[in-house]
Structure formats: C-alpha cells, structure tokens
Short mmCIF file of C-alpha atoms in Angstrom, two decimals:
data_model
loop_
_atom_site.label_atom_id
_atom_site.label_comp_id
_atom_site.label_asym_id
_atom_site.label_seq_id
_atom_site.Cartn_x
_atom_site.Cartn_y
_atom_site.Cartn_z
CA MET C 137 101.76 137.09 115.81
CA THR C 138 101.17 138.13 119.45
CA GLN C 139 98.20 137.63 121.31
CA GLN C 140 97.90 141.57 121.69
CA ASP C 141 97.73 141.40 117.74
CA VAL C 142 94.72 139.01 117.67
CA GLU C 143 93.10 141.12 120.25
CA ARG C 144 93.54 143.97 118.35
CA VAL C 145 91.56 142.32 115.56
CA ALA C 146 88.98 141.21 117.93
CA ARG C 147 88.34 144.64 119.25
CA HIS C 148 87.99 146.21 115.70
CA ASN C 149 85.79 143.47 114.65
CA GLU C 150 83.55 143.51 117.66
CA GLN C 151 83.13 146.84 116.83
CA ARG C 152 81.81 146.42 113.42
CA GLN C 153 79.14 143.62 114.55
CA ARG C 154 78.10 146.45 117.00
CA GLU C 155 77.65 148.59 114.29
CA TYR C 156 75.97 146.08 112.23
CA GLU C 157 73.60 145.46 115.18
CA ALA C 158 72.35 149.30 114.69
CA SER C 159 71.80 148.72 111.04
CA ASP C 160 68.44 149.02 109.24
CA LEU C 161 67.99 145.22 108.64
CA ILE C 162 68.36 144.52 112.32
CA ARG C 163 66.28 146.91 113.81
CA LEU C 164 63.44 145.59 111.39
CA LEU C 165 63.86 142.31 112.49
CA THR C 166 63.60 143.26 115.98
CA ASP C 167 61.34 146.01 116.12
CA ALA C 168 58.16 144.74 117.72
CA SER C 169 56.18 147.07 115.45
CA THR C 170 57.49 145.46 112.04
CA THR C 171 54.53 143.55 110.27
CA ASP C 172 54.87 139.61 110.19
CA ASP C 173 54.68 140.34 106.35
CA THR C 174 57.62 142.61 106.24
CA LYS C 175 59.61 139.95 108.34
CA LYS C 176 58.70 137.45 105.87
CA ALA C 177 59.51 139.44 102.74
CA VAL C 178 62.94 139.84 104.36
CA LEU C 179 63.48 135.99 104.24
CA THR C 180 62.66 136.41 100.45
CA TYR C 181 65.48 138.51 99.97
CA LEU C 182 67.53 136.38 102.26
CA GLN C 183 67.39 133.40 100.00
CA PRO C 184 69.53 134.87 97.20
CA TRP C 185 72.14 135.73 99.54
CA SER C 186 72.13 132.39 100.98
CA ASN C 187 72.12 130.48 97.94
CA ALA C 188 75.40 132.70 96.81
CA PHE C 189 77.09 131.83 100.45
CA GLN C 190 77.42 128.26 99.06
CA ARG C 191 79.23 129.77 96.04
CA MET C 192 81.49 131.79 98.44
CA ILE C 193 82.56 128.76 100.70
CA SER C 194 82.88 126.67 97.52
CA ALA C 195 85.35 129.40 95.79
CA ARG C 196 87.20 129.49 99.19
CA VAL C 197 88.04 125.55 98.87
CA THR C 198 88.49 125.85 95.26
CA PHE C 199 91.24 128.43 95.41
CA GLU C 200 92.96 127.60 98.75
CA SER C 201 96.34 125.50 98.28
CA ASP C 202 97.75 125.89 101.88
CA PRO C 203 96.87 122.59 103.49
CA GLU C 204 95.74 123.96 106.85
CA LEU C 205 93.79 126.56 105.45
CA ARG C 206 92.30 124.24 102.79
CA ALA C 207 91.34 121.60 105.88
CA LEU C 208 89.69 124.60 107.68
CA ALA C 209 87.65 125.73 104.57
CA LEU C 210 86.55 122.29 103.92
CA GLU C 211 85.38 121.68 107.00
CA HIS C 212 83.34 124.93 107.08
CA GLN C 213 82.04 123.88 103.64
CA GLU C 214 80.73 120.53 105.24
CA GLU C 215 79.32 122.49 108.04
CA GLU C 216 77.40 124.92 105.93
CA ILE C 217 76.39 122.83 103.05
CA GLY C 218 72.47 122.65 102.66
CA HIS C 219 71.98 125.62 104.79
CA ASP C 220 70.11 127.24 101.90
CA LYS C 221 67.60 124.59 101.38
CA ILE C 222 66.61 124.73 105.04
CA LEU C 223 66.13 128.45 104.47
CA ALA C 224 63.79 127.67 101.46
CA ARG C 225 61.81 125.09 103.64
CA SER C 226 61.29 127.63 106.31
CA ARG C 227 59.68 129.82 103.56
CA ALA C 228 57.36 126.70 102.58
CA ASP C 229 54.66 129.06 102.22
CA ASP C 230 56.85 131.43 100.32
CA ARG C 231 57.54 130.06 96.86
CA GLN C 232 58.72 133.53 95.21
CA LEU C 233 62.16 133.54 93.66
CA VAL C 234 63.71 137.10 93.55
CA TRP C 235 66.74 138.17 91.86
CA ASP C 236 68.50 141.74 92.95
CA PRO C 237 71.52 143.50 91.51
CA VAL C 238 72.56 144.84 94.83
CA ILE C 239 72.61 141.49 96.48
CA GLU C 240 74.09 139.61 93.54
CA ALA C 241 76.86 142.23 93.32
CA GLY C 242 77.62 141.92 96.83
CA ALA C 243 77.80 138.49 96.44
CA SER C 244 80.15 138.55 93.96
CA TRP C 245 82.32 140.49 95.71
CA PHE C 246 82.98 138.12 98.06
CA VAL C 247 83.33 135.31 95.44
CA ASP C 248 86.02 137.20 93.75
CA GLN C 249 88.07 137.80 97.04
CA PHE C 250 88.07 134.24 97.81
CA GLY C 251 89.98 133.82 94.61
CA ILE C 252 92.68 136.80 94.82
CA LEU C 253 93.07 137.07 98.46
CA PRO C 254 96.04 135.61 100.32
CA GLY C 255 94.94 132.40 102.42
CA VAL C 256 94.71 133.95 105.91
CA GLN C 257 92.83 136.70 104.68
CA ARG C 258 90.17 134.54 102.82
CA ALA C 259 90.00 132.82 106.20
CA VAL C 260 89.32 136.14 107.89
CA LEU C 261 86.79 136.94 105.34
CA ALA C 262 84.76 133.79 106.00
CA HIS C 263 85.03 133.54 109.58
CA LEU C 264 85.36 137.00 110.98
CA ALA C 265 83.25 138.80 108.64
CA LEU C 266 80.41 136.52 107.05
CA GLU C 267 80.14 134.54 109.96
CA ALA C 268 80.21 137.39 112.50
CA GLY C 269 77.62 139.34 110.34
CA SER C 270 75.66 136.12 110.50
CA LEU C 271 75.23 135.54 114.01
CA VAL C 272 74.39 139.01 114.41
CA PHE C 273 71.44 138.48 112.08
CA SER C 274 70.73 134.95 113.27
CA GLN C 275 70.50 136.58 116.82
CA ALA C 276 67.85 138.97 115.47
CA GLY C 277 66.14 136.33 113.33
CA THR C 278 65.56 134.17 116.52
CA ARG C 279 63.65 136.91 118.10
CA ALA C 280 61.72 137.59 114.86
CA PHE C 281 60.96 134.08 113.88
CA PRO C 282 61.19 131.71 117.37
CA GLN C 283 61.77 128.16 117.02
CA ASP C 284 62.65 128.47 113.26
CA GLU C 285 65.28 125.71 112.03
CA TYR C 286 67.14 127.96 110.11
CA PHE C 287 67.67 130.32 112.67
CA ASP C 288 68.31 128.36 115.53
CA LEU C 289 70.61 126.27 113.64
CA HIS C 290 72.85 129.50 112.97
CA ASP C 291 72.46 130.78 116.17
CA GLU C 292 74.54 128.06 117.67
CA ALA C 293 77.16 127.05 114.54
CA ASP C 294 77.85 130.95 113.70
CA VAL C 295 79.57 131.30 117.30
CA GLU C 296 82.00 128.17 116.76
CA HIS C 297 82.75 129.55 113.09
CA LEU C 298 83.72 132.79 114.25
CA GLU C 299 85.67 131.37 116.88
CA MET C 300 87.37 129.28 114.34
CA GLY C 301 88.77 132.54 112.79
CA TYR C 302 90.18 133.79 115.72
CA GLU C 303 91.96 130.36 116.70
CA LEU C 304 93.55 130.57 112.99
CA LEU C 305 95.06 134.06 113.61
CA ARG C 306 96.44 132.57 117.11
CA ARG C 307 98.56 129.90 115.21
CA ARG C 308 99.46 131.25 111.85
CA GLU C 309 102.33 134.06 111.47
CA ASP C 310 101.63 134.93 108.03
CA TRP C 311 99.60 137.90 108.45
CA THR C 312 99.28 141.62 109.52
CA VAL C 313 96.97 143.50 111.50
CA ASP C 314 96.86 146.09 109.12
CA ALA C 315 96.21 143.72 106.22
CA VAL C 316 93.52 142.13 108.05
CA VAL C 317 91.76 145.21 109.37
CA ASP C 318 91.43 146.30 105.62
CA VAL C 319 89.88 143.35 104.61
CA LEU C 320 87.70 143.22 107.53
CA ASP C 321 86.51 147.25 106.71
CA ARG C 322 85.77 146.30 103.06
CA ALA C 323 83.76 143.00 103.95
CA TRP C 324 81.57 145.09 106.61
CA GLN C 325 80.79 147.49 104.14
CA VAL C 326 79.54 145.21 101.53
CA ILE C 327 77.59 143.17 104.40
CA GLY C 328 76.05 146.70 105.12
CA VAL C 329 75.23 147.34 101.65
CA VAL C 330 73.57 144.13 100.92
CA SER C 331 71.58 144.16 104.16
CA ASP C 332 70.43 147.72 103.80
CA ARG C 333 68.98 146.64 100.50
CA ILE C 334 67.24 143.37 101.78
CA ALA C 335 65.57 145.75 104.22
CA GLU C 336 64.70 148.37 101.69
CA CYS C 337 63.24 145.74 99.16
CA ALA C 338 61.05 143.94 102.30
CA ARG C 339 59.48 147.22 103.15
CA ARG C 340 59.00 148.23 99.65
CA ASP C 341 57.29 145.13 98.77
CA THR C 342 54.94 144.90 101.53
CA VAL C 343 54.16 148.56 101.36
CA ALA C 344 53.20 147.99 97.80
CA ALA C 345 51.23 145.07 98.63
#
C-alpha cells in the first residue's frame, strides 16, 4: 500500500479520536464541576472493561497465525498484562465489583472480532481503535486523577501502541483502505456506546447516593 493510503486511514482515525474527545465520558472526566464521587464511579465501571481488555488481547493472540502479526500481538499482550490489576489498585478504597450488560456486550463484540477478522484488521482493531480510544481516555484521566499509576502508565504506552498500528500498515500489502475504515467505524461506534454507558452509570449511581 502507498503512504497516501496510510495517511488516509490516519486522517480518518484522527477524526474519530476528535469526536471521542467530545463524548459524554471524556467531558465528564475533564469538567471541573464533576464531583470526585462521580469520577471515582467512572473507575468502578471502567474496571469490567479493563478486565475484558485482557480477554480481547488474548483472543487476538489465540487466533493469529501469521508470524509477523502474531509476534506483534504477543508483544502487545506482554505490555498490557496486569493493567487491570493496576486499575484495581488505583481503586483500593472501592471494592465494588459491577456487571453491566452494555459494557459486557461491547467487550464481547471485540473478542468476537478478534476471532473472525483477517489479521491486519485484527491489528487495526487493537492498535488504531482500542489504543487510540485508550489514549484519549487516559489523557482525560490524568487530568481527573493526577499522579495516578494507571493513567500515567497508559498515557505514555498508548502513544507507542497506536504508532505500532500505523507502522504495520506501512509494511503490509494485504489490506484496503475501505476495509480498514469500515472496521474502524464499527469499533469506534462500540467504544462510544460503552463509554456513554460508563458515564451514564457513574452519574446514576452518584446521584442516587
């Protein structure tokens, strides 16, 4: 593929990132009027998504047979293992374990896609959607939770993981712009639905309290 093709994908994905920056969840974290209790409730509902992320990256490794893509998937997995536990430590004063059907359904969609998509599209899903979304969220999280171990880690690592995806597209020929954009659009829709649900639940719980 040409550099122009990669740039087209990057421009499209950067637009999706900007749209996500304006989402309800990101605005909730960056709004000075959001209470500490509501911000903490965001982390409560982030935990099941973080737990599910471990299943997502494991599914990618499990179903990947292409040597280059499997090596990348394993590298990604090694760097992400245990991040759910770091989040749990950040929530040390919040032992609540929640289950939500929308969050679980969104996570299951990603796990399913890692099992059925072609290899390059799996990488796109992991690096250009999940990691790009995580980067936006972590940048908001570092403002809401200064010097928090979980967000400090992700704010740095997610930039590297996002770039892994673009580097892969520059090297590979077995993809098309249309197919990649289609996967990205679907993934960002699911990320948006899950994020809106996390914000909704955080507000609901703290208003009820």
